[in-house]
mmCIF file of C-alpha atoms in Angstrom:
data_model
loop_
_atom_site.group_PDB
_atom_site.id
_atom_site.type_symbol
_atom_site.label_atom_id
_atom_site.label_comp_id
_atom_site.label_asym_id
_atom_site.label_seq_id
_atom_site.Cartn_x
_atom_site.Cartn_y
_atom_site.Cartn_z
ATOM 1 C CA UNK V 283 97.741 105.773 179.588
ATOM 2 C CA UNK V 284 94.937 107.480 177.373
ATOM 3 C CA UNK V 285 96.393 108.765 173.725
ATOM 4 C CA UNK V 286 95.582 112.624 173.723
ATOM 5 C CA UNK V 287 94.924 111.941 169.964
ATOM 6 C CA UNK V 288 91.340 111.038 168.919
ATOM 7 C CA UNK V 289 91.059 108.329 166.127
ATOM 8 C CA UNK V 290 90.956 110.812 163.372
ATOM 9 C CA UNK V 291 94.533 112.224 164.291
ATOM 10 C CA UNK V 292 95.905 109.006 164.552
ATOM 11 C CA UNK V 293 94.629 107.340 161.035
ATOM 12 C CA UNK V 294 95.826 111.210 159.286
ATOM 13 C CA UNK V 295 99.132 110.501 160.976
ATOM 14 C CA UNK V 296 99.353 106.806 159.592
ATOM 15 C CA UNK V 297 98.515 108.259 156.114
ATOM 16 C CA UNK V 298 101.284 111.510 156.655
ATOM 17 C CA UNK V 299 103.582 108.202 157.106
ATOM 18 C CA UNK V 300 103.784 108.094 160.749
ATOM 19 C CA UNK V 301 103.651 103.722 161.394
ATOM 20 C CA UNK V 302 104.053 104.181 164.794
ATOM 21 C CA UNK V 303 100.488 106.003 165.170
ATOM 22 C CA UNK V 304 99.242 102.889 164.165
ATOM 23 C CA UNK V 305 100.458 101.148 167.179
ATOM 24 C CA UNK V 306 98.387 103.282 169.125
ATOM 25 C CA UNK V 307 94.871 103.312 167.264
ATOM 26 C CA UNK V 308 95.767 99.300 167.753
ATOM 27 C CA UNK V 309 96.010 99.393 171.179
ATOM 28 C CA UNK V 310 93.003 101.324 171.727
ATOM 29 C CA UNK V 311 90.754 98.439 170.167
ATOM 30 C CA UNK V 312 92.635 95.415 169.894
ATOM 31 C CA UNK V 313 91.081 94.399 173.448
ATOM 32 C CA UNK V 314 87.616 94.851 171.560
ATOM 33 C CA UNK V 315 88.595 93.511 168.052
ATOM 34 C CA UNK V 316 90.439 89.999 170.380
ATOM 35 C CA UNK V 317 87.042 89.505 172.099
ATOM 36 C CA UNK V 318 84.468 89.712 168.675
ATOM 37 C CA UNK V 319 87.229 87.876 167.009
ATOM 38 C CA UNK V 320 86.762 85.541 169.699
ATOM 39 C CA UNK V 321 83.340 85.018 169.726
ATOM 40 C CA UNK V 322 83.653 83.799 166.209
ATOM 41 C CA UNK V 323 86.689 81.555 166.141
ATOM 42 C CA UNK V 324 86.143 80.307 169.725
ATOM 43 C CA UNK V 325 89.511 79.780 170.413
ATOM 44 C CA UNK V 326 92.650 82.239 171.549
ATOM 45 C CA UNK V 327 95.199 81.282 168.803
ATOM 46 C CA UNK V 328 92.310 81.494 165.834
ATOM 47 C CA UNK V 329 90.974 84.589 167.331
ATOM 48 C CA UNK V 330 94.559 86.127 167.594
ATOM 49 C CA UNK V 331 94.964 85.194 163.969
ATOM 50 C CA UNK V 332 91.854 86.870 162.652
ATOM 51 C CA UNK V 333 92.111 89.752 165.083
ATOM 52 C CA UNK V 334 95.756 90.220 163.413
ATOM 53 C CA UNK V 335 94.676 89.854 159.979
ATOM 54 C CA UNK V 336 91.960 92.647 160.029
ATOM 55 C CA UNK V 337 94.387 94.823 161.935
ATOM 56 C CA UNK V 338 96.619 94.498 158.142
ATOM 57 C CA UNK V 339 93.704 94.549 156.368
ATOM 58 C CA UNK V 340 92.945 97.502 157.713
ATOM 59 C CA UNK V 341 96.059 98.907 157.581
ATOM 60 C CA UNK V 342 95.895 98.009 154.203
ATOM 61 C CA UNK V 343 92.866 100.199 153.567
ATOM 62 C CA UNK V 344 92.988 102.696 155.700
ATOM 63 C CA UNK V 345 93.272 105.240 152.781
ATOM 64 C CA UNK V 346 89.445 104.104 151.845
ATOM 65 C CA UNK V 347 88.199 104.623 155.253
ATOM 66 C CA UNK V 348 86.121 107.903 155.212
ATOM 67 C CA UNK V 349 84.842 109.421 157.942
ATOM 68 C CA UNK V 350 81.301 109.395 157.157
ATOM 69 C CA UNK V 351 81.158 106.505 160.087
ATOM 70 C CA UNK V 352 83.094 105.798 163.013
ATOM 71 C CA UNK V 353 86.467 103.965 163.031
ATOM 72 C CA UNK V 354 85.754 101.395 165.719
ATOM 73 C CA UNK V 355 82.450 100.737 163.166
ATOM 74 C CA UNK V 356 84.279 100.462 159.893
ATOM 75 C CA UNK V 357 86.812 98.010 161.655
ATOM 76 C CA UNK V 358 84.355 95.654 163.699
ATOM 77 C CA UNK V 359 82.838 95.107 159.614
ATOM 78 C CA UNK V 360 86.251 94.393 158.372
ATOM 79 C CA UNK V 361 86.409 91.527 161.703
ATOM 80 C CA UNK V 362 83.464 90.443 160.459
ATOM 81 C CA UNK V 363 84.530 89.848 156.864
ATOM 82 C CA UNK V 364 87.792 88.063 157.697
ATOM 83 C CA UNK V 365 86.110 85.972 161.013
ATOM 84 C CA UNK V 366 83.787 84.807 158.349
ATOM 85 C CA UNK V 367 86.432 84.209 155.742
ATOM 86 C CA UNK V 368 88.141 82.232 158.240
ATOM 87 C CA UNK V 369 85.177 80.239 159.325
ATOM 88 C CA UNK V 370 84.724 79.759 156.070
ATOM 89 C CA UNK V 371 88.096 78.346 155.399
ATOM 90 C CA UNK V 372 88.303 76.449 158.715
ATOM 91 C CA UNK V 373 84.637 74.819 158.211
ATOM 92 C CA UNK V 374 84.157 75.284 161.731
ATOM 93 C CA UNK V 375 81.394 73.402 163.449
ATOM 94 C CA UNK V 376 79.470 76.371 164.386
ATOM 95 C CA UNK V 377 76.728 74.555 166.988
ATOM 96 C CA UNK V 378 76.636 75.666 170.417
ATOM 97 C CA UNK V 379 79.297 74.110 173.028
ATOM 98 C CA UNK V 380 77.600 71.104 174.571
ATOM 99 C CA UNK V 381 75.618 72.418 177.718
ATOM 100 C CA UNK V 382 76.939 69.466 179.844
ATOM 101 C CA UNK V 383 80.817 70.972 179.138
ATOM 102 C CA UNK V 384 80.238 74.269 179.980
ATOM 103 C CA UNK V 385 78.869 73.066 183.285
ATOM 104 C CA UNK V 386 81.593 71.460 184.281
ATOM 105 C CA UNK V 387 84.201 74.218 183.155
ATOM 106 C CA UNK V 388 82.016 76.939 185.293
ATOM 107 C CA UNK V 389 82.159 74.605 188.195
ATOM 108 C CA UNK V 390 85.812 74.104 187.835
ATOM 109 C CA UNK V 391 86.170 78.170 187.545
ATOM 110 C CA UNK V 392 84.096 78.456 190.856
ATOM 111 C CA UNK V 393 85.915 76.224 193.018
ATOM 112 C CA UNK V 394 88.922 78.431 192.463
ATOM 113 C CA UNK V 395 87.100 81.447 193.766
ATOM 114 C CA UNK V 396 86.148 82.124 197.220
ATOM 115 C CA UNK V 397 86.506 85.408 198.399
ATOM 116 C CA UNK V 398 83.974 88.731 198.355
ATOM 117 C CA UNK V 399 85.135 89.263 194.587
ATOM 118 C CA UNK V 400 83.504 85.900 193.578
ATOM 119 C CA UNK V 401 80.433 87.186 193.106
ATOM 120 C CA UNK V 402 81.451 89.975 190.720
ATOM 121 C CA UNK V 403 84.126 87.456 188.822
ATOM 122 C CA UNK V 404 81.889 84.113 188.759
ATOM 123 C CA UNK V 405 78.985 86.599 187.628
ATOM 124 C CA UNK V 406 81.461 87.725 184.191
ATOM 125 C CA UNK V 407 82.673 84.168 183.904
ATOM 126 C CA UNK V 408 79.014 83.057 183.755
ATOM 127 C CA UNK V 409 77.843 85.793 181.237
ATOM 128 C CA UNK V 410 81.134 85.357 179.124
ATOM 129 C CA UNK V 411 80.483 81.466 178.881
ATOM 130 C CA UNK V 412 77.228 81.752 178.178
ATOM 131 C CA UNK V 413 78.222 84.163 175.220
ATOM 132 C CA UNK V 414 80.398 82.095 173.963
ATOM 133 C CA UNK V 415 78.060 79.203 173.460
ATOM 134 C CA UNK V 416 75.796 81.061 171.177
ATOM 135 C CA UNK V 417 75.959 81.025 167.648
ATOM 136 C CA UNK V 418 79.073 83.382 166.138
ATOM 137 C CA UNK V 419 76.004 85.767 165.266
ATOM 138 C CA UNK V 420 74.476 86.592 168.019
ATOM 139 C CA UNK V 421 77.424 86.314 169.935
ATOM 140 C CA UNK V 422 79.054 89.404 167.536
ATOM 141 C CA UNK V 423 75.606 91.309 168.070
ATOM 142 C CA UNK V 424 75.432 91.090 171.961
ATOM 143 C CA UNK V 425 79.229 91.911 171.962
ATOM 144 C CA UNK V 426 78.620 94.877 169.311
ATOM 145 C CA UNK V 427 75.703 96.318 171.249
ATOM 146 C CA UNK V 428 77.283 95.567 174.996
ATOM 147 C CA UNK V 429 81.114 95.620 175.218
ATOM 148 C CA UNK V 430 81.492 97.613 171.751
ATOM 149 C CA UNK V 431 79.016 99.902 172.774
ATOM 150 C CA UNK V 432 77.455 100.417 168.924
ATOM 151 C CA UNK V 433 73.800 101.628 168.044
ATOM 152 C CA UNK V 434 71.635 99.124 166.386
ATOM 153 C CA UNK V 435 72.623 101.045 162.710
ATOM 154 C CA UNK V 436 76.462 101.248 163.606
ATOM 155 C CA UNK V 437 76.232 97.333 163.761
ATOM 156 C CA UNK V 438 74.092 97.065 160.706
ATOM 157 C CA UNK V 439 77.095 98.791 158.899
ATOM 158 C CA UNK V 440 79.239 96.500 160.372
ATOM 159 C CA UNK V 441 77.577 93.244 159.933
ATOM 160 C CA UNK V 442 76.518 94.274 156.432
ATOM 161 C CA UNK V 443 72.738 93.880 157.775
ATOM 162 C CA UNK V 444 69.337 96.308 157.964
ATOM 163 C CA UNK V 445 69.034 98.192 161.271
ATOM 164 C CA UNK V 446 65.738 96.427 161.430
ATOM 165 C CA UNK V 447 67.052 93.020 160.832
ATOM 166 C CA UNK V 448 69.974 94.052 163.535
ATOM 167 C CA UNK V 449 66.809 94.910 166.319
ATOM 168 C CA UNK V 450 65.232 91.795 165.764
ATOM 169 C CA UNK V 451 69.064 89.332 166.097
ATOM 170 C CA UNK V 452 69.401 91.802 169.571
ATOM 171 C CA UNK V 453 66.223 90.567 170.463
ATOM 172 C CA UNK V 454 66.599 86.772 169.752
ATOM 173 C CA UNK V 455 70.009 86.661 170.989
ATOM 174 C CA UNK V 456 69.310 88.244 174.459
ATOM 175 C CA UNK V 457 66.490 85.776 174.875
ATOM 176 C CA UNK V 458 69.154 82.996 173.803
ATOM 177 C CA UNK V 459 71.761 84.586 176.048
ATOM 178 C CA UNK V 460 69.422 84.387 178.808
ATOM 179 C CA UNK V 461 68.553 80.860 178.374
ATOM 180 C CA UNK V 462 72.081 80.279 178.421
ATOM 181 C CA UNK V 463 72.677 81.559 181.778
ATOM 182 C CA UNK V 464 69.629 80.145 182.684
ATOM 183 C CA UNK V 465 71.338 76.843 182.151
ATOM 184 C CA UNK V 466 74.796 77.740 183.543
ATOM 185 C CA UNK V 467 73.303 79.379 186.783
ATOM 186 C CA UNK V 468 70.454 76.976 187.886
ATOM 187 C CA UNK V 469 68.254 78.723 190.444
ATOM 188 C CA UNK V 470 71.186 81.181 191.153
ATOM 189 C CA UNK V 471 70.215 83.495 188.123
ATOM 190 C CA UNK V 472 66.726 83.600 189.057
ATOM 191 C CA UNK V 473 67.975 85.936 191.990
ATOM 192 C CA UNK V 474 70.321 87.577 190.050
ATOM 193 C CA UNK V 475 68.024 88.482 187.570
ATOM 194 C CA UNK U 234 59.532 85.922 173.149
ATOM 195 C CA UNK U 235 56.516 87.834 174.483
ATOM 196 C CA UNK U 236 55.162 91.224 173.778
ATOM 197 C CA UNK U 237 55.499 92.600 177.239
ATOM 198 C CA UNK U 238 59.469 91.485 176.747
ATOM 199 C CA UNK U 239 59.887 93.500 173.604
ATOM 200 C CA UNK U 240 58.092 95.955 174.461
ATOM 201 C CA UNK U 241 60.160 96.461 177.380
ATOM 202 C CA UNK U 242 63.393 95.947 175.118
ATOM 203 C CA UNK U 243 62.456 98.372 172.668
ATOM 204 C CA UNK U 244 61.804 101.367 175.545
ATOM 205 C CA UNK U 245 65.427 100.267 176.887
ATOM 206 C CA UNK U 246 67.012 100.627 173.721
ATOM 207 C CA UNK U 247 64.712 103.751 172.992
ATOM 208 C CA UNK U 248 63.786 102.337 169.566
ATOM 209 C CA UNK U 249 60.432 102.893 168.320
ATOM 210 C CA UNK U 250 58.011 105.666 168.493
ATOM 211 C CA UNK U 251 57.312 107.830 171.181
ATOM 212 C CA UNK U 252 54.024 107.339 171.481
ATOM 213 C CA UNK U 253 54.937 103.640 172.387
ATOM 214 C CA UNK U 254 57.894 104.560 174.477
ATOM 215 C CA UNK U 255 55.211 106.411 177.069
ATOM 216 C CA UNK U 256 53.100 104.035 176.321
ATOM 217 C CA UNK U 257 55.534 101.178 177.943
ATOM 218 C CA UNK U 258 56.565 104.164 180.606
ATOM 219 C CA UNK U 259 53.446 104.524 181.612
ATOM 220 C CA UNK U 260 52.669 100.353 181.815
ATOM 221 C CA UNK U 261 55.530 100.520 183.950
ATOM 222 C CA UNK U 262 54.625 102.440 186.513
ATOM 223 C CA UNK U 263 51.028 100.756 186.914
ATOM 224 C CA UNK U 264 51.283 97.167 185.220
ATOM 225 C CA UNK U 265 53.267 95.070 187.785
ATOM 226 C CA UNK U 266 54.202 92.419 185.398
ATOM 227 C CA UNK U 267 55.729 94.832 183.102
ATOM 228 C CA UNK U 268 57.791 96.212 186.227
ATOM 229 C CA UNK U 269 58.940 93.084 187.219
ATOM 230 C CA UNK U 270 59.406 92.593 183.308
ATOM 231 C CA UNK U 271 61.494 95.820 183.342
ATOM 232 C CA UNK U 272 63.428 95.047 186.297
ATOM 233 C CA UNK U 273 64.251 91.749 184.708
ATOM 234 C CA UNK U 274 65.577 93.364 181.304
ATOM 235 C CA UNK U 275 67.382 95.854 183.107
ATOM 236 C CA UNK U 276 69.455 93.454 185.290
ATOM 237 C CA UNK U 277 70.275 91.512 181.910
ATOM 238 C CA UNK U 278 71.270 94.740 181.069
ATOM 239 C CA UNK U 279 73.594 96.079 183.215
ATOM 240 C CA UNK U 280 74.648 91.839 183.692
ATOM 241 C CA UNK U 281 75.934 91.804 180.062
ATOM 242 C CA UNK U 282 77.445 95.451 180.031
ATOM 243 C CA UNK U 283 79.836 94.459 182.720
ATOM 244 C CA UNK U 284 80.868 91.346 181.072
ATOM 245 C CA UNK U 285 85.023 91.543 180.605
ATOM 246 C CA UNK U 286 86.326 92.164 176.854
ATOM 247 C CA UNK U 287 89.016 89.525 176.687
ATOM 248 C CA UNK U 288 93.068 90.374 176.259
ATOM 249 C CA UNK U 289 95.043 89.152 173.791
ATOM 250 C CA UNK U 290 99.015 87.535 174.010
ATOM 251 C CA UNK U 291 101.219 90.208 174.922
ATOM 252 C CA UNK U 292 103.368 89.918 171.437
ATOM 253 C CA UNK U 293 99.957 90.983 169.783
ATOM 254 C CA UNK U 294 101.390 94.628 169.087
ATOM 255 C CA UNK U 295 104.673 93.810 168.030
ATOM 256 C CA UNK U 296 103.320 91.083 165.954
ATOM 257 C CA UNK U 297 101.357 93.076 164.044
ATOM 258 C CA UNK U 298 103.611 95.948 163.799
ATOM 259 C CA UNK U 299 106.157 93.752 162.720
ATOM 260 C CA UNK U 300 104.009 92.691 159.829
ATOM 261 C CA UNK U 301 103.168 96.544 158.966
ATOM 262 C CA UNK U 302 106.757 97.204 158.952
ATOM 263 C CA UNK U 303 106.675 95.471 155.812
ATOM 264 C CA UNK U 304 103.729 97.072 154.326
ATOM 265 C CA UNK U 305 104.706 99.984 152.285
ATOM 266 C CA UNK U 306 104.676 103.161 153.871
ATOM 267 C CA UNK U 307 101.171 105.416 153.250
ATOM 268 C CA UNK U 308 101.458 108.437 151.501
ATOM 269 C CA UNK U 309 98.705 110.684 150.878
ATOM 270 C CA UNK U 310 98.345 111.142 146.777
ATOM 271 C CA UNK U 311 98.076 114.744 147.451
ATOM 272 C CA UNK U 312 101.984 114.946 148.940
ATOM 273 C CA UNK U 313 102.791 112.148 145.781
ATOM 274 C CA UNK U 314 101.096 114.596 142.797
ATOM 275 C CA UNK U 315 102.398 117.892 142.693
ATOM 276 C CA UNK U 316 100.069 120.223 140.666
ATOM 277 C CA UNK U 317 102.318 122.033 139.225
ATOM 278 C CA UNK U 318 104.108 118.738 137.558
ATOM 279 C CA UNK U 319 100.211 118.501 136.428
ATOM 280 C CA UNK U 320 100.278 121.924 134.602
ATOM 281 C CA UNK U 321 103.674 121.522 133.117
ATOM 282 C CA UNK U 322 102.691 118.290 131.463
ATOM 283 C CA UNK U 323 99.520 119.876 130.218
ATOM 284 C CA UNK U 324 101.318 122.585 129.003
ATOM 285 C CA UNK U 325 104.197 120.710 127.012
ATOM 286 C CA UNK U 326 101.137 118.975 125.240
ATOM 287 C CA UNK U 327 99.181 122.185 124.342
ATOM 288 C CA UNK U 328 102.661 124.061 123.361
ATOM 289 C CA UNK U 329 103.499 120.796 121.463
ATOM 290 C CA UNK U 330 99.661 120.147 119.422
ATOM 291 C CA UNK U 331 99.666 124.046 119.006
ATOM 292 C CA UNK U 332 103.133 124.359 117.089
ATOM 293 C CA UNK U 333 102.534 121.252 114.902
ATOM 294 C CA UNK U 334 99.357 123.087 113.867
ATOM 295 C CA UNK U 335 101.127 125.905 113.203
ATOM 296 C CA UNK U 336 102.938 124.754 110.873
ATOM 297 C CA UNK U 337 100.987 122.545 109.326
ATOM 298 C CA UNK U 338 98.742 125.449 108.173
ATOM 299 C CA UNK U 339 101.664 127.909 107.473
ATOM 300 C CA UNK U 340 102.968 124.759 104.911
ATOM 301 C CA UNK U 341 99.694 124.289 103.311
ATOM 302 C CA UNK U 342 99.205 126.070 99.989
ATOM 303 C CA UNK U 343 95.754 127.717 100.144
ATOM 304 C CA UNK U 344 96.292 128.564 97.020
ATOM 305 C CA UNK U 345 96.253 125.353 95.024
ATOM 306 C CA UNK U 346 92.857 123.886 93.895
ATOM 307 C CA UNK U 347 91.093 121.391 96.786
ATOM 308 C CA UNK U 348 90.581 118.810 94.752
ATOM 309 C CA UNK U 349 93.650 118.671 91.721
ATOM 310 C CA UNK U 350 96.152 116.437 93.652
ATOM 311 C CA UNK U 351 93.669 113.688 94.336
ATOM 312 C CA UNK U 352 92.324 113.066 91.215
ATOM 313 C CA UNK U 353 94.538 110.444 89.926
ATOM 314 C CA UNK U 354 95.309 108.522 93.427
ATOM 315 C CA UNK U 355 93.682 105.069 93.400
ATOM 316 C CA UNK U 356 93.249 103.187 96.767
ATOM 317 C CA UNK U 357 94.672 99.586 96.441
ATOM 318 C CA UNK U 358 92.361 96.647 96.328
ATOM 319 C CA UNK U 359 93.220 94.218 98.991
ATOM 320 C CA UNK U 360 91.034 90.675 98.773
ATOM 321 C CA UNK U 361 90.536 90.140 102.606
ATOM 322 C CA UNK U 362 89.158 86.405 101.356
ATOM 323 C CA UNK U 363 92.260 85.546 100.157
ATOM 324 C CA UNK U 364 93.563 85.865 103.673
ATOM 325 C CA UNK U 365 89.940 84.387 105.556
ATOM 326 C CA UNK U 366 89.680 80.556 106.235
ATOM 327 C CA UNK U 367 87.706 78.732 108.532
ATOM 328 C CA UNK U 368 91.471 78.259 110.845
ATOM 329 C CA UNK U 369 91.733 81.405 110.897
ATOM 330 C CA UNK U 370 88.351 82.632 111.983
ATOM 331 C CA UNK U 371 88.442 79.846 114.583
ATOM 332 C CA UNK U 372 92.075 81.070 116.318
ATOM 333 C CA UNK U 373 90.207 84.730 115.833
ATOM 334 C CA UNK U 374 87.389 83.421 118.336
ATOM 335 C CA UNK U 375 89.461 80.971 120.335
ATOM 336 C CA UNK U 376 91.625 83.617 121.240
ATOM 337 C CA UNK U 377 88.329 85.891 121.929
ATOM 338 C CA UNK U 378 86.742 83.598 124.241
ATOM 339 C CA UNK U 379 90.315 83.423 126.151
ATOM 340 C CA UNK U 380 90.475 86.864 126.608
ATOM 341 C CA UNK U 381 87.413 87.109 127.854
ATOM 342 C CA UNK U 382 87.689 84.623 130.454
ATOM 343 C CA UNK U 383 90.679 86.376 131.672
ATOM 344 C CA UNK U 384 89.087 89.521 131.918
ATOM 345 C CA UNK U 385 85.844 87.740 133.562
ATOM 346 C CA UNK U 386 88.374 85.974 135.994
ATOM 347 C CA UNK U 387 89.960 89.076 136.963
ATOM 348 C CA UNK U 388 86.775 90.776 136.966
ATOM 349 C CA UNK U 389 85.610 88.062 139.729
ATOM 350 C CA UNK U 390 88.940 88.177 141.795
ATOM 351 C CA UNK U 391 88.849 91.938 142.196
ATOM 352 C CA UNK U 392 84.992 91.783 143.800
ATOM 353 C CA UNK U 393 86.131 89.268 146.085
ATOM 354 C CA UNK U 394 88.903 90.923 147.458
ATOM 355 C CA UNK U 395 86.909 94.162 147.771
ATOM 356 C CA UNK U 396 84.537 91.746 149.618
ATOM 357 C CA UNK U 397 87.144 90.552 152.110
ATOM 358 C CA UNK U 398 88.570 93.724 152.888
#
């Protein structure tokens, strides 16, 4: 069910007191905050970690936030921060997933599929494999621009980066992402694309 | 990448001038490499929009509201400072400096020369050497440089937690 409040009301609510109103401006973009989160950590329980530590964090802070940018902005930059931190801490080997294993894993995913919806499903599978085997960057900038529908400057405040600088990571990472299916979908991608 | 690509890219995103944007319209419509170009960049497109955002656990909520539970609750400072508390302390103060004044001046003698009852007061001597030794000057400093590594330290913790946040 949609929250009649926008995220303005909610966050004013949070600072009258009100803890529950925070549940709610959570829900609306912890699916969002999981997936970038994810695209850093590249795994569920690290990614659940770091997507619940910025939720505190921004809890936390949530008196500084002014409204000179959007919410869903000022929050992807604090996922940032602490998916870095943690990367940091971690030492995570950051190279791309061997080619070779993602194969295999999207051939595994399309032997369980058979139906009309395969196409639709194996097509998000694909693309969502092939974003994960980027680098954490341009894996947060094709998420940012795509699924967290933010303007080139909106993710330059978030990633801490020029809007220039932002334009030309889009551009690289697309081409990158593109490879990537490419790889994953053989000659199959040159129809689909 | 090539320039028909980001040329292509930049009149999807609608970033650069418009002069170039019609530009790249206009290639469009008669180049057919940059149509097939464009058709390529918009399939990407609308490929990578529909890509699923990913769910987390179902315990994520409570999880994290459990943790906030523990936070303290927010209070704006505006409901914490009451303005008239403000005044009231202000005015305590000026009522307080105001009356000392008072009679301070009402006490003093105007009458009396300015300069009789200091004529015979003598400030003491004090012979700071006697006190000064090299120990002493080196605890002074020791005890500087301490300080001011604990003020640098804190100084350094503070930016990186601003910097995490």
């Amino acid at each position: 069910m949609q929250n009649k409040y926008s995220d303005t009301e909610l966050i004013n609510k949070v600072l009258g007191g009100d803890k529950a109103a925070y549940a709610d401006l959570m829900k609306r973009h912890q699916r969002f905050v999981f997936t970038l989160a994810l695209r850093f950590a590249k795994n569920r329980e690290d990614a659940e970690e770091i997507a619940q530590d910025c939720f505190i964090k921004a809890y936390r802070s949530l008196n500084t936030f002014r409204n000179t940018s959007k919410f869903s902005t000022w929050l992807y930059s604090i996922v940032y921060t602490t998916a870095m931190t943690f990367l940091r801490k971690k030492r995570l080997d950051i190279q791309s997933i061997d080619t070779e294993i993602g194969l295999l894993n999207v051939e595994n995913h399309v032997s369980d599929l058979n139906s009309d919806e395969v196409e639709h499903k194996s097509k998000m599978v694909f693309v969502n494999q092939a974003i994960d085997q980027l680098l954490p960057d341009d894996a947060a900038v094709i998420s940012l621009f795509y699924q967290g529908e933010q303007s080139l400057e909106e993710i330059g405040q978030a990633l801490g980066m020029e809007t220039n600088t932002v334009k030309v990571k889009l551009h690289r990472a697309r081409h990158r992402l593109k490879e990537k299916i490419e790889n994953i979908l053989h000659h199959e991608v040159r129809e689909l694309l | 990448m090539n320039l028909i690509e980001q040329r292509i890219w930049d009149y999807l995103d609608g970033t650069g001038t418009l002069q170039e944007r019609e530009l790249t319209e206009r290639l469009i419509k008669t180049d057919p490499v940059y149509q097939q170009v464009y058709q390529e960049c918009k399939s990407f497109n609308s490929l990578v929009s529909a890509a699923d955002q990913d769910e987390p656990s179902m315990g994520f909520t409570r999880n994290v509201m459990e943790r906030i539970n523990l936070e303290p609750v927010h209070s704006s400072l505006k409901s914490l400072i009451d303005k008239r508390i403000v005044f009231g302390i202000a005015a305590f103060f000026l009522f307080t400096i105001t009356a000392l004044l008072g009679v301070l001046f009402y006490q003093i003698d105007w009458s009396q020369h300015i300069s009789s009852g200091m004529q015979n007061y003598q400030i003491p001597e004090i012979d700071i050497s006697k006190y000064l030794n090299t120990t002493l000057i080196n605890i002074f400093f020791f005890a500087d440089i301490i300080a001011g590594l604990y003020l640098f330290d804190g100084f350094l913790r503070k930016r990186i937690r601003s910097k995490n946040i």
